Coordinates of N, CA and C in Angstrom, one line a residue:
M2 N -33.4 -1.6 -32.5 CA -32.2 -2.3 -32.2 C -31.7 -1.9 -30.9
E3 N -31.3 -2.8 -30.0 CA -30.8 -2.5 -28.7 C -29.3 -1.9 -28.9
K4 N -28.9 -1.2 -27.8 CA -27.6 -0.6 -27.8 C -26.5 -1.5 -28.1
K5 N -26.5 -2.7 -27.5 CA -25.5 -3.7 -27.7 C -25.4 -4.1 -29.1
E6 N -26.6 -4.3 -29.7 CA -26.6 -4.7 -31.1 C -26.1 -3.6 -32.0
M7 N -26.5 -2.4 -31.7 CA -26.0 -1.3 -32.5 C -24.4 -1.2 -32.5
L8 N -23.9 -1.4 -31.3 CA -22.4 -1.3 -31.1 C -21.8 -2.4 -31.9
E9 N -22.3 -3.6 -31.9 CA -21.8 -4.8 -32.6 C -21.9 -4.5 -34.1
E10 N -22.9 -3.8 -34.6 CA -23.0 -3.5 -36.0 C -22.0 -2.5 -36.4
L11 N -21.8 -1.5 -35.5 CA -20.8 -0.4 -35.8 C -19.4 -1.0 -36.0
L12 N -19.1 -2.1 -35.2 CA -17.8 -2.7 -35.3 C -17.5 -3.5 -36.6
T13 N -18.5 -3.7 -37.4 CA -18.4 -4.5 -38.6 C -18.0 -3.6 -39.8
W14 N -17.9 -2.3 -39.6 CA -17.7 -1.4 -40.7 C -16.3 -0.9 -40.7
R15 N -15.8 -0.4 -41.9 CA -14.6 0.3 -42.0 C -15.0 1.8 -42.2
Y16 N -14.2 2.7 -41.6 CA -14.6 4.1 -41.6 C -13.6 5.0 -42.3
A17 N -14.1 5.8 -43.2 CA -13.2 6.8 -43.9 C -13.0 8.0 -43.0
H18 N -11.7 8.3 -42.7 CA -11.4 9.3 -41.7 C -11.6 10.7 -42.3
R19 N -12.5 11.4 -41.7 CA -12.9 12.8 -42.3 C -13.5 12.6 -43.7
G20 N -14.2 11.5 -43.9 CA -14.7 11.2 -45.2 C -13.7 10.6 -46.1
F21 N -14.2 10.1 -47.2 CA -13.3 9.4 -48.2 C -12.7 10.5 -49.1
H22 N -11.7 11.3 -48.5 CA -11.1 12.4 -49.2 C -10.0 11.9 -50.1
K23 N -9.6 12.8 -51.0 CA -8.5 12.5 -52.0 C -7.8 13.9 -52.2
K24 N -7.0 14.2 -51.3 CA -6.3 15.5 -51.3 C -5.5 15.7 -52.5
P25 N -5.4 17.0 -53.1 CA -6.1 18.2 -52.6 C -7.5 18.4 -53.2
T26 N -7.8 17.6 -54.2 CA -9.0 17.9 -55.0 C -10.3 17.5 -54.3
V27 N -10.2 16.5 -53.4 CA -11.4 16.2 -52.6 C -11.0 16.4 -51.1
P28 N -11.3 17.5 -50.5 CA -10.8 17.9 -49.2 C -11.4 17.0 -48.1
E29 N -10.7 16.9 -47.0 CA -11.2 16.2 -45.8 C -12.5 17.0 -45.3
N30 N -13.4 16.2 -44.7 CA -14.6 16.8 -44.1 C -15.3 17.7 -45.1
S31 N -15.4 17.2 -46.3 CA -16.2 17.9 -47.4 C -17.4 17.1 -47.8
M32 N -18.3 17.7 -48.4 CA -19.5 17.0 -48.9 C -19.2 16.0 -49.9
T33 N -18.2 16.3 -50.8 CA -17.8 15.3 -51.8 C -17.1 14.1 -51.1
A34 N -16.3 14.3 -50.1 CA -15.7 13.2 -49.3 C -16.7 12.4 -48.7
F35 N -17.8 12.9 -48.2 CA -18.8 12.2 -47.5 C -19.6 11.4 -48.5
R36 N -19.9 12.0 -49.7 CA -20.7 11.3 -50.7 C -19.8 10.2 -51.3
R37 N -18.5 10.4 -51.4 CA -17.7 9.3 -51.9 C -17.7 8.1 -51.0
A38 N -17.6 8.4 -49.7 CA -17.7 7.3 -48.7 C -19.0 6.5 -48.8
V39 N -20.1 7.2 -48.9 CA -21.4 6.5 -49.1 C -21.3 5.6 -50.3
A40 N -20.9 6.2 -51.4 CA -20.8 5.5 -52.7 C -20.0 4.2 -52.6
E41 N -18.9 4.3 -51.8 CA -18.0 3.1 -51.7 C -18.4 2.2 -50.6
G42 N -19.4 2.6 -49.8 CA -19.9 1.7 -48.8 C -19.1 1.7 -47.5
F43 N -18.4 2.9 -47.3 CA -17.6 3.0 -46.0 C -18.4 3.8 -45.0
G44 N -18.2 3.5 -43.7 CA -18.7 4.4 -42.7 C -17.9 5.7 -42.7
I45 N -18.3 6.7 -42.0 CA -17.7 8.0 -42.0 C -17.4 8.4 -40.6
E46 N -16.1 8.9 -40.4 CA -15.7 9.6 -39.2 C -15.7 11.1 -39.6
L47 N -16.2 12.0 -38.7 CA -16.2 13.4 -39.0 C -16.1 14.2 -37.7
D48 N -15.8 15.5 -37.8 CA -15.6 16.3 -36.6 C -16.6 17.5 -36.6
V49 N -17.1 17.8 -35.4 CA -18.1 18.9 -35.3 C -17.7 19.9 -34.3
H50 N -17.7 21.2 -34.7 CA -17.5 22.4 -33.8 C -18.8 23.2 -33.7
L51 N -18.8 24.1 -32.7 CA -19.9 25.0 -32.5 C -19.4 26.4 -32.9
T52 N -20.1 27.1 -33.8 CA -19.8 28.4 -34.2 C -20.4 29.5 -33.3
T53 N -20.0 30.7 -33.5 CA -20.5 31.8 -32.6 C -22.0 32.0 -32.7
D54 N -22.6 31.6 -33.9 CA -24.0 31.7 -34.0 C -24.7 30.4 -33.7
K55 N -24.0 29.5 -33.0 CA -24.6 28.3 -32.5 C -25.0 27.3 -33.6
K56 N -24.2 27.4 -34.7 CA -24.4 26.4 -35.7 C -23.3 25.3 -35.6
L57 N -23.6 24.2 -36.2 CA -22.6 23.0 -36.1 C -21.8 23.0 -37.4
A58 N -20.5 23.2 -37.3 CA -19.7 23.2 -38.5 C -18.8 21.9 -38.5
V59 N -18.7 21.3 -39.6 CA -17.9 20.1 -39.8 C -16.5 20.4 -40.3
I60 N -15.6 20.4 -39.4 CA -14.2 20.7 -39.7 C -13.4 20.2 -38.5
H61 N -12.1 19.8 -38.8 CA -11.3 19.2 -37.8 C -10.7 20.2 -36.8
D62 N -9.9 21.1 -37.4 CA -9.3 22.1 -36.5 C -10.2 23.2 -36.1
S63 N -9.9 23.8 -34.9 CA -10.6 25.1 -34.6 C -10.1 26.2 -35.6
S64 N -8.8 26.2 -35.9 CA -8.3 27.2 -36.8 C -8.6 26.8 -38.3
L65 N -8.9 27.8 -39.1 CA -9.2 27.6 -40.5 C -7.9 27.7 -41.3
R66 N -6.8 27.9 -40.6 CA -5.5 28.2 -41.3 C -5.1 27.0 -42.2
R67 N -5.1 25.8 -41.7 CA -4.6 24.7 -42.5 C -5.5 24.3 -43.6
T68 N -6.8 24.3 -43.4 CA -7.8 23.8 -44.4 C -8.3 24.9 -45.3
C69 N -8.3 26.1 -44.8 CA -8.9 27.2 -45.7 C -7.9 28.4 -45.9
G70 N -6.8 28.4 -45.2 CA -5.8 29.4 -45.4 C -6.2 30.8 -44.8
A71 N -7.1 30.7 -43.8 CA -7.6 31.9 -43.1 C -7.2 31.9 -41.6
D72 N -6.7 33.0 -41.1 CA -6.3 33.1 -39.8 C -7.5 33.4 -38.8
L73 N -8.4 32.4 -38.7 CA -9.6 32.6 -38.0 C -9.9 31.3 -37.2
N74 N -10.6 31.4 -36.1 CA -11.1 30.2 -35.4 C -12.6 30.0 -35.6
I75 N -13.0 28.8 -35.9 CA -14.4 28.5 -36.2 C -15.3 28.9 -35.0
E76 N -14.8 28.8 -33.8 CA -15.7 29.1 -32.7 C -15.9 30.6 -32.5
E77 N -15.1 31.4 -33.3 CA -15.2 32.9 -33.1 C -15.9 33.6 -34.3
I78 N -16.4 32.8 -35.2 CA -17.1 33.4 -36.3 C -18.4 32.6 -36.6
T79 N -19.3 33.1 -37.4 CA -20.5 32.5 -37.8 C -20.2 31.4 -38.8
L80 N -21.2 30.5 -39.0 CA -21.0 29.5 -40.1 C -21.0 30.2 -41.4
G81 N -21.8 31.2 -41.6 CA -21.8 31.9 -42.9 C -20.5 32.6 -43.2
E82 N -19.9 33.2 -42.1 CA -18.6 33.8 -42.3 C -17.5 32.7 -42.7
A83 N -17.6 31.6 -42.1 CA -16.7 30.5 -42.4 C -16.8 30.0 -43.8
Q84 N -18.0 30.0 -44.3 CA -18.3 29.4 -45.6 C -17.9 30.3 -46.7
V85 N -17.3 31.5 -46.4 CA -16.8 32.4 -47.5 C -15.5 31.7 -48.0
Y86 N -14.8 30.9 -47.2 CA -13.5 30.4 -47.6 C -13.7 28.9 -48.2
F87 N -12.9 28.7 -49.2 CA -12.9 27.3 -49.8 C -11.9 26.4 -49.1
L88 N -12.3 25.1 -49.1 CA -11.5 24.1 -48.5 C -10.4 23.6 -49.4
E89 N -9.2 23.8 -49.0 CA -8.0 23.3 -49.7 C -8.0 23.8 -51.1
K90 N -7.8 23.0 -52.1 CA -7.7 23.4 -53.5 C -9.0 23.0 -54.2
S91 N -10.1 23.4 -53.6 CA -11.4 23.0 -54.2 C -12.3 24.3 -54.2
E92 N -13.5 24.1 -54.6 CA -14.5 25.1 -54.5 C -15.6 24.7 -53.5
E93 N -15.3 23.9 -52.5 CA -16.2 23.4 -51.5 C -16.0 24.3 -50.2
V94 N -17.0 24.3 -49.4 CA -16.9 25.1 -48.2 C -17.2 24.2 -47.0
I95 N -16.9 24.7 -45.8 CA -17.1 23.9 -44.6 C -18.6 23.5 -44.5
P96 N -18.9 22.2 -44.4 CA -20.3 21.8 -44.3 C -21.0 22.1 -43.0
A97 N -22.3 22.3 -43.0 CA -23.1 22.3 -41.8 C -23.4 20.8 -41.5
F98 N -23.4 20.5 -40.2 CA -23.6 19.1 -39.8 C -24.9 18.6 -40.3
E99 N -26.0 19.4 -40.2 CA -27.3 19.0 -40.7 C -27.3 18.6 -42.2
D100 N -26.5 19.3 -43.0 CA -26.4 19.0 -44.4 C -25.7 17.6 -44.6
V101 N -24.7 17.3 -43.8 CA -24.1 16.0 -43.9 C -25.1 14.9 -43.5
L102 N -25.8 15.1 -42.5 CA -26.8 14.1 -42.1 C -27.8 13.9 -43.2
E103 N -28.3 15.0 -43.9 CA -29.2 14.8 -45.0 C -28.6 14.1 -46.1
A104 N -27.3 14.4 -46.4 CA -26.6 13.7 -47.6 C -26.4 12.2 -47.3
V105 N -26.0 11.9 -46.1 CA -25.8 10.5 -45.7 C -27.1 9.7 -45.6
S106 N -28.0 10.3 -44.9 CA -29.4 9.8 -44.8 C -29.4 8.3 -44.3
G107 N -28.5 8.0 -43.4 CA -28.5 6.7 -42.7 C -28.0 5.6 -43.6
R108 N -27.4 5.8 -44.7 CA -27.0 4.8 -45.6 C -25.7 4.1 -45.1
V109 N -24.9 4.8 -44.4 CA -23.7 4.3 -43.7 C -23.6 4.8 -42.3
P110 N -22.9 4.1 -41.4 CA -22.8 4.7 -40.0 C -21.9 5.8 -39.9
L111 N -22.1 6.6 -38.8 CA -21.3 7.8 -38.6 C -20.5 7.6 -37.2
I112 N -19.3 8.0 -37.2 CA -18.6 8.3 -36.0 C -18.4 9.8 -35.9
I113 N -19.1 10.4 -34.9 CA -19.2 11.8 -34.8 C -18.2 12.3 -33.6
E114 N -17.2 13.0 -34.0 CA -16.3 13.5 -33.0 C -16.6 14.9 -32.6
I115 N -16.9 15.1 -31.3 CA -17.2 16.4 -30.8 C -15.9 17.1 -30.3
K116 N -15.7 18.3 -31.0 CA -14.5 19.0 -30.8 C -14.8 20.3 -29.9
T117 N -14.5 20.2 -28.6 CA -14.9 21.2 -27.7 C -13.8 22.4 -27.7
A118 N -14.3 23.5 -27.2 CA -13.4 24.7 -27.1 C -14.0 25.6 -26.0
G119 N -13.1 26.1 -25.1 CA -13.6 27.1 -24.2 C -14.7 26.6 -23.2
G120 N -14.7 25.3 -22.9 CA -15.7 24.8 -21.9 C -17.1 24.7 -22.5
N121 N -17.2 24.5 -23.8 CA -18.5 24.5 -24.4 C -19.1 23.1 -24.6
H122 N -18.5 22.1 -23.8 CA -18.9 20.7 -24.0 C -20.4 20.4 -23.9
K123 N -21.0 21.0 -22.9 CA -22.5 20.8 -22.8 C -23.3 21.4 -23.9
E124 N -23.0 22.6 -24.2 CA -23.7 23.3 -25.3 C -23.5 22.6 -26.6
L125 N -22.3 22.2 -26.9 CA -22.0 21.6 -28.2 C -22.6 20.2 -28.3
T126 N -22.5 19.4 -27.2 CA -23.0 18.1 -27.2 C -24.5 18.1 -27.3
D127 N -25.2 19.0 -26.6 CA -26.6 19.2 -26.7 C -27.1 19.6 -28.1
A128 N -26.3 20.4 -28.7 CA -26.6 20.9 -30.1 C -26.5 19.7 -31.1
V129 N -25.5 18.9 -30.9 CA -25.4 17.7 -31.8 C -26.5 16.7 -31.6
M130 N -26.9 16.5 -30.3 CA -28.0 15.6 -30.0 C -29.3 16.1 -30.6
Y131 N -29.5 17.4 -30.5 CA -30.7 18.0 -31.0 C -30.8 17.8 -32.6
A132 N -29.6 18.0 -33.2 CA -29.6 17.8 -34.7 C -29.9 16.4 -35.1
L133 N -29.5 15.4 -34.2 CA -29.7 14.0 -34.4 C -31.1 13.5 -34.1
E134 N -31.9 14.3 -33.5 CA -33.3 13.9 -33.2 C -34.0 13.5 -34.5
G135 N -34.5 12.3 -34.5 CA -35.2 11.8 -35.7 C -34.3 11.3 -36.8
Y136 N -33.0 11.4 -36.6 CA -32.1 10.9 -37.6 C -32.2 9.3 -37.7
D137 N -32.5 8.8 -38.9 CA -32.7 7.4 -39.1 C -31.5 6.7 -39.6
G138 N -30.5 6.6 -38.7 CA -29.2 6.0 -39.2 C -28.4 5.7 -37.9
L139 N -27.4 4.8 -38.2 CA -26.6 4.3 -37.1 C -25.4 5.3 -36.9
Y140 N -25.2 5.6 -35.6 CA -24.1 6.5 -35.3 C -23.6 6.3 -33.9
C141 N -22.4 6.8 -33.6 CA -21.9 6.9 -32.2 C -21.2 8.2 -32.1
I142 N -20.9 8.6 -30.8 CA -20.3 9.9 -30.6 C -19.1 9.7 -29.7
E143 N -18.0 10.4 -30.1 CA -16.7 10.2 -29.4 C -16.1 11.6 -29.2
S144 N -15.2 11.7 -28.2 CA -14.5 12.9 -28.0 C -13.2 12.7 -27.2
F145 N -12.2 13.5 -27.4 CA -11.0 13.5 -26.5 C -11.4 14.1 -25.2
D146 N -12.4 14.9 -25.1 CA -12.8 15.6 -23.9 C -13.7 14.7 -23.1
P147 N -13.2 14.2 -21.9 CA -14.0 13.3 -21.1 C -15.2 13.9 -20.6
S148 N -15.3 15.3 -20.5 CA -16.5 15.9 -20.1 C -17.7 15.7 -21.0
V149 N -17.4 15.5 -22.3 CA -18.4 15.2 -23.3 C -18.9 13.8 -23.1
V150 N -18.0 12.8 -22.8 CA -18.4 11.5 -22.6 C -19.2 11.4 -21.3
G151 N -18.8 12.1 -20.3 CA -19.6 12.1 -19.1 C -21.0 12.8 -19.2
H152 N -21.0 13.8 -20.0 CA -22.3 14.4 -20.3 C -23.3 13.5 -21.0
L153 N -22.7 12.8 -22.0 CA -23.5 11.8 -22.7 C -24.0 10.7 -21.7
R154 N -23.1 10.2 -20.9 CA -23.5 9.2 -19.9 C -24.7 9.6 -19.0
K155 N -24.6 10.8 -18.6 CA -25.6 11.3 -17.7 C -26.9 11.7 -18.3
N156 N -26.9 12.3 -19.5 CA -28.0 12.9 -20.1 C -28.6 12.1 -21.4
Y157 N -27.7 11.3 -22.0 CA -28.1 10.6 -23.2 C -27.6 9.1 -23.1
P158 N -28.0 8.4 -22.1 CA -27.4 7.1 -21.8 C -27.6 6.1 -22.9
A159 N -28.7 6.3 -23.8 CA -28.9 5.4 -24.9 C -28.0 5.5 -26.0
V160 N -27.3 6.7 -26.1 CA -26.4 6.9 -27.2 C -25.0 6.2 -27.0
I161 N -24.5 5.6 -28.0 CA -23.2 4.9 -27.9 C -22.1 6.0 -27.8
R162 N -21.3 5.9 -26.8 CA -20.3 7.0 -26.5 C -18.9 6.4 -26.4
G163 N -18.0 7.1 -26.9 CA -16.6 6.6 -26.9 C -15.6 7.7 -26.4
Q164 N -14.5 7.2 -25.8 CA -13.4 8.0 -25.4 C -12.3 7.9 -26.4
L165 N -11.9 9.0 -27.0 CA -10.7 9.1 -27.8 C -9.4 9.2 -27.0
A166 N -8.4 8.5 -27.4 CA -7.1 8.5 -26.7 C -6.0 8.0 -27.5
G167 N -4.7 8.3 -27.1 CA -3.5 7.7 -27.7 C -2.8 8.7 -28.5
C168 N -1.5 8.6 -28.4 CA -0.4 9.2 -29.3 C -0.7 10.6 -29.8
L169 N -1.3 11.4 -29.0 CA -1.6 12.8 -29.5 C -0.4 13.5 -29.9
N170 N 0.6 13.6 -29.1 CA 1.8 14.4 -29.4 C 2.5 13.8 -30.6
K171 N 2.6 12.5 -30.7 CA 3.2 11.9 -31.9 C 2.4 12.1 -33.2
N172 N 1.1 12.1 -33.1 CA 0.3 12.1 -34.3 C 0.3 13.5 -34.9
F173 N 0.3 14.5 -34.1 CA 0.3 15.8 -34.7 C 1.7 16.4 -34.8
D174 N 2.4 15.9 -35.8 CA 3.8 16.4 -36.0 C 3.9 17.1 -37.3
K175 N 5.1 17.6 -37.6 CA 5.2 18.3 -38.8 C 5.0 17.5 -40.1
K176 N 5.3 16.2 -40.0 CA 5.1 15.3 -41.2 C 3.6 15.3 -41.5
N177 N 2.7 15.2 -40.5 CA 1.3 15.1 -40.8 C 0.6 16.4 -40.9
A178 N 1.2 17.5 -40.5 CA 0.5 18.7 -40.4 C 0.0 19.2 -41.8
G179 N 0.8 18.9 -42.8 CA 0.4 19.3 -44.2 C -0.7 18.4 -44.8
S180 N -1.0 17.3 -44.2 CA -2.0 16.4 -44.8 C -3.2 16.3 -44.0
S181 N -3.2 15.6 -42.9 CA -4.4 15.4 -42.1 C -4.2 15.7 -40.7
G182 N -3.0 16.2 -40.3 CA -2.8 16.5 -38.9 C -3.2 17.9 -38.5
S183 N -2.9 18.3 -37.3 CA -3.1 19.7 -36.9 C -2.2 19.9 -35.7
E184 N -2.3 21.1 -35.1 CA -1.5 21.4 -34.0 C -2.0 20.7 -32.7
P185 N -1.1 20.3 -31.8 CA -1.5 19.7 -30.6 C -2.5 20.6 -29.8
T186 N -3.5 19.9 -29.2 CA -4.5 20.7 -28.4 C -4.5 20.2 -26.9
L187 N -3.7 19.2 -26.6 CA -3.7 18.7 -25.2 C -2.3 18.9 -24.6
T188 N -2.3 19.0 -23.3 CA -1.1 19.1 -22.5 C -0.5 17.7 -22.3
G189 N 0.8 17.6 -21.9 CA 1.4 16.3 -21.7 C 0.6 15.5 -20.6
L190 N 0.1 16.2 -19.6 CA -0.6 15.5 -18.5 C -1.9 15.0 -19.0
Q191 N -2.6 15.8 -19.8 CA -3.9 15.3 -20.4 C -3.7 14.1 -21.3
D192 N -2.7 14.2 -22.1 CA -2.4 13.1 -23.0 C -2.1 11.8 -22.2
F193 N -1.3 12.0 -21.1 CA -1.0 10.8 -20.3 C -2.2 10.2 -19.7
L194 N -3.1 11.0 -19.2 CA -4.3 10.5 -18.5 C -5.2 9.8 -19.6
L195 N -5.3 10.4 -20.7 CA -6.1 9.8 -21.8 C -5.5 8.5 -22.3
K196 N -4.2 8.5 -22.5 CA -3.6 7.3 -23.1 C -3.7 6.1 -22.1
N197 N -3.7 6.4 -20.8 CA -3.8 5.3 -19.9 C -5.2 5.1 -19.5
L198 N -6.2 5.8 -20.1 CA -7.6 5.6 -19.9 C -8.1 5.8 -18.5
W199 N -7.3 6.6 -17.8 CA -7.7 6.9 -16.4 C -9.0 7.8 -16.4
V200 N -9.2 8.5 -17.5 CA -10.4 9.4 -17.6 C -11.7 8.6 -17.8
N201 N -11.6 7.3 -18.0 CA -12.8 6.5 -18.3 C -13.8 6.4 -17.1
A202 N -13.3 6.7 -15.9 CA -14.1 6.7 -14.8 C -15.2 7.8 -14.9
V203 N -14.9 8.8 -15.7 CA -15.8 9.9 -15.8 C -17.0 9.5 -16.7
G204 N -16.7 9.0 -17.9 CA -17.8 8.8 -18.8 C -18.2 7.3 -19.0
R205 N -17.4 6.4 -18.4 CA -17.6 5.0 -18.6 C -18.0 4.7 -20.1
P206 N -17.1 4.9 -21.0 CA -17.4 4.8 -22.4 C -17.8 3.4 -22.8
D207 N -18.6 3.3 -23.9 CA -19.0 2.0 -24.5 C -17.8 1.5 -25.3
F208 N -17.0 2.4 -25.8 CA -15.9 2.0 -26.6 C -14.7 3.0 -26.4
V209 N -13.6 2.6 -26.8 CA -12.4 3.5 -26.8 C -11.9 3.5 -28.3
A210 N -11.6 4.7 -28.8 CA -11.0 4.9 -30.1 C -9.6 5.3 -29.8
Y211 N -8.6 4.5 -30.2 CA -7.2 4.6 -29.8 C -6.3 4.8 -31.0
C212 N -5.2 5.4 -30.8 CA -4.3 5.6 -31.9 C -3.7 4.3 -32.3
C213 N -3.7 4.0 -33.6 CA -3.2 2.7 -34.1 C -1.7 2.5 -33.7
E214 N -0.9 3.5 -33.7 CA 0.5 3.3 -33.3 C 0.7 2.9 -31.9
D215 N -0.3 3.1 -31.0 CA -0.2 2.8 -29.6 C -1.0 1.6 -29.2
R216 N -1.5 0.8 -30.2 CA -2.4 -0.2 -29.9 C -1.9 -1.3 -29.0
D217 N -0.6 -1.4 -28.8 CA 0.0 -2.4 -27.9 C 0.1 -2.0 -26.5
M218 N -0.3 -0.7 -26.2 CA -0.3 -0.2 -24.8 C -1.2 -1.0 -23.9
R219 N -0.8 -1.3 -22.7 CA -1.5 -2.1 -21.8 C -2.9 -1.6 -21.5
A220 N -3.1 -0.3 -21.4 CA -4.4 0.2 -21.1 C -5.4 -0.1 -22.2
F221 N -5.0 0.0 -23.4 CA -5.8 -0.3 -24.5 C -6.1 -1.8 -24.6
V222 N -5.0 -2.6 -24.5 CA -5.2 -4.1 -24.6 C -6.1 -4.6 -23.5
N223 N -6.0 -4.1 -22.3 CA -6.8 -4.5 -21.2 C -8.2 -4.0 -21.2
F224 N -8.5 -3.0 -22.0 CA -9.9 -2.4 -22.0 C -10.9 -3.5 -22.5
R225 N -12.0 -3.6 -21.8 CA -12.9 -4.7 -22.0 C -14.1 -4.3 -22.9
G226 N -14.2 -3.1 -23.3 CA -15.3 -2.6 -24.2 C -14.9 -2.8 -25.6
A227 N -15.7 -2.2 -26.5 CA -15.5 -2.2 -27.9 C -14.3 -1.3 -28.2
K228 N -13.6 -1.6 -29.4 CA -12.4 -0.8 -29.7 C -12.4 -0.4 -31.2
F229 N -12.0 0.9 -31.4 CA -11.7 1.4 -32.7 C -10.3 1.9 -32.7
L230 N -9.7 1.9 -33.9 CA -8.3 2.3 -34.1 C -8.2 3.4 -35.2
W231 N -7.5 4.5 -34.9 CA -7.3 5.5 -35.8 C -5.8 5.9 -35.9
T232 N -5.3 6.6 -36.8 CA -5.8 6.7 -38.2 C -4.9 5.8 -39.0
I233 N -5.5 4.8 -39.6 CA -4.8 3.7 -40.3 C -4.4 4.1 -41.7
R234 N -3.2 4.0 -42.1 CA -2.8 4.5 -43.5 C -2.1 3.4 -44.3
S235 N -2.4 2.2 -44.0 CA -2.0 1.1 -44.9 C -2.9 -0.1 -44.7
Y236 N -3.0 -0.9 -45.8 CA -4.0 -2.0 -45.8 C -3.5 -3.0 -44.8
D237 N -2.2 -3.3 -44.7 CA -1.7 -4.3 -43.7 C -2.1 -3.9 -42.3
D238 N -2.0 -2.6 -41.9 CA -2.4 -2.2 -40.6 C -3.9 -2.3 -40.4
L239 N -4.7 -2.1 -41.4 CA -6.1 -2.2 -41.3 C -6.5 -3.7 -41.0
K240 N -5.9 -4.6 -41.8 CA -6.1 -6.0 -41.5 C -5.7 -6.4 -40.1
A241 N -4.6 -6.0 -39.7 CA -4.1 -6.3 -38.3 C -5.1 -5.7 -37.3
C242 N -5.6 -4.5 -37.5 CA -6.5 -3.9 -36.6 C -7.8 -4.8 -36.6
E243 N -8.3 -5.2 -37.7 CA -9.5 -6.0 -37.7 C -9.3 -7.4 -37.1
K244 N -8.1 -7.9 -37.3 CA -7.8 -9.3 -36.7 C -7.9 -9.2 -35.2
S245 N -7.5 -8.0 -34.7 CA -7.5 -7.9 -33.2 C -8.9 -7.7 -32.7
G246 N -9.9 -7.5 -33.5 CA -11.3 -7.3 -33.1 C -11.8 -5.9 -33.1
A247 N -10.9 -4.9 -33.5 CA -11.2 -3.5 -33.5 C -11.7 -3.1 -34.9
A248 N -12.4 -2.0 -34.9 CA -12.9 -1.4 -36.2 C -11.8 -0.4 -36.6
G249 N -11.6 -0.3 -37.9 CA -10.5 0.6 -38.4 C -11.1 1.9 -39.0
I250 N -10.4 3.0 -38.7 CA -10.6 4.3 -39.2 C -9.4 4.7 -40.1
F251 N -9.6 4.7 -41.4 CA -8.5 4.8 -42.4 C -8.5 6.0 -43.2
E252 N -7.4 6.3 -43.9 CA -7.3 7.4 -44.9 C -6.1 7.1 -45.8
Q253 N -6.1 7.8 -46.9 CA -5.0 7.9 -47.9 C -4.9 6.6 -48.7
F254 N -5.8 5.7 -48.6 CA -5.9 4.5 -49.5 C -7.3 4.0 -49.5
N255 N -7.5 3.2 -50.6 CA -8.8 2.5 -50.7 C -8.7 1.0 -50.4
P256 N -9.2 0.5 -49.3 CA -9.0 -0.9 -49.0 C -9.5 -1.8 -50.1
K257 N -10.5 -1.4 -50.9 CA -11.0 -2.3 -51.9 C -10.0 -2.6 -53.0
E258 N -9.1 -1.7 -53.2 CA -8.1 -1.9 -54.2 C -7.1 -3.0 -53.9
Y259 N -7.1 -3.5 -52.6 CA -6.2 -4.5 -52.2 C -6.9 -5.9 -52.0
E260 N -8.2 -5.9 -52.4 CA -9.0 -7.1 -52.2 C -9.6 -7.7 -53.5

């Protein structure tokens, strides 16, 4: 399948944000959440970090505090040390990226978000691409870090790459912190540059993944590439997203229950 065809196929799916979780019993970014997404026929959005022993850990925040109750950062410990702690109110642990790939086995598409820290964008991106060698499934890669998108453009041009942007400071507030949010990781200037897509000159992304709340912003409306919208928390917003031609990344509800 050509790159254009793969991107068109990706846009036809709905994506469960951090897997099809059901908090607190089915944690975000857990193996059960990913298996539930596959069973329901939803694509999966997930997050990948690099541990100190160069393993790929699937978790949203660098800190384990919100999801595991441990005052540790994933980049500063080994994957084995991280897997001592349970996710939320479950007996599940932080998955290895390779285990997720094996469990999904190409049955639904993946949106893989690369979560950089301390300038590790090349090492982390290369590790993800190495893990994906031979993977027989549809996927794309995205990041808030334009250095990742630029690295993909230069070294992995056949891979579908996307720039994440939009409403960072609004999205990570106290209301969301207890469910699916986290602490802000971008400065106001970085957020401004991302939101206005000025960083696209670096990576020339195939798609933009934009905050649903900011979907009327001129930069997003005028973007000529493929579009994804995150994080959608109502069926009406999901339908509006799809009507606009974007693919939706949703959580906290099951779209099938409304159809």
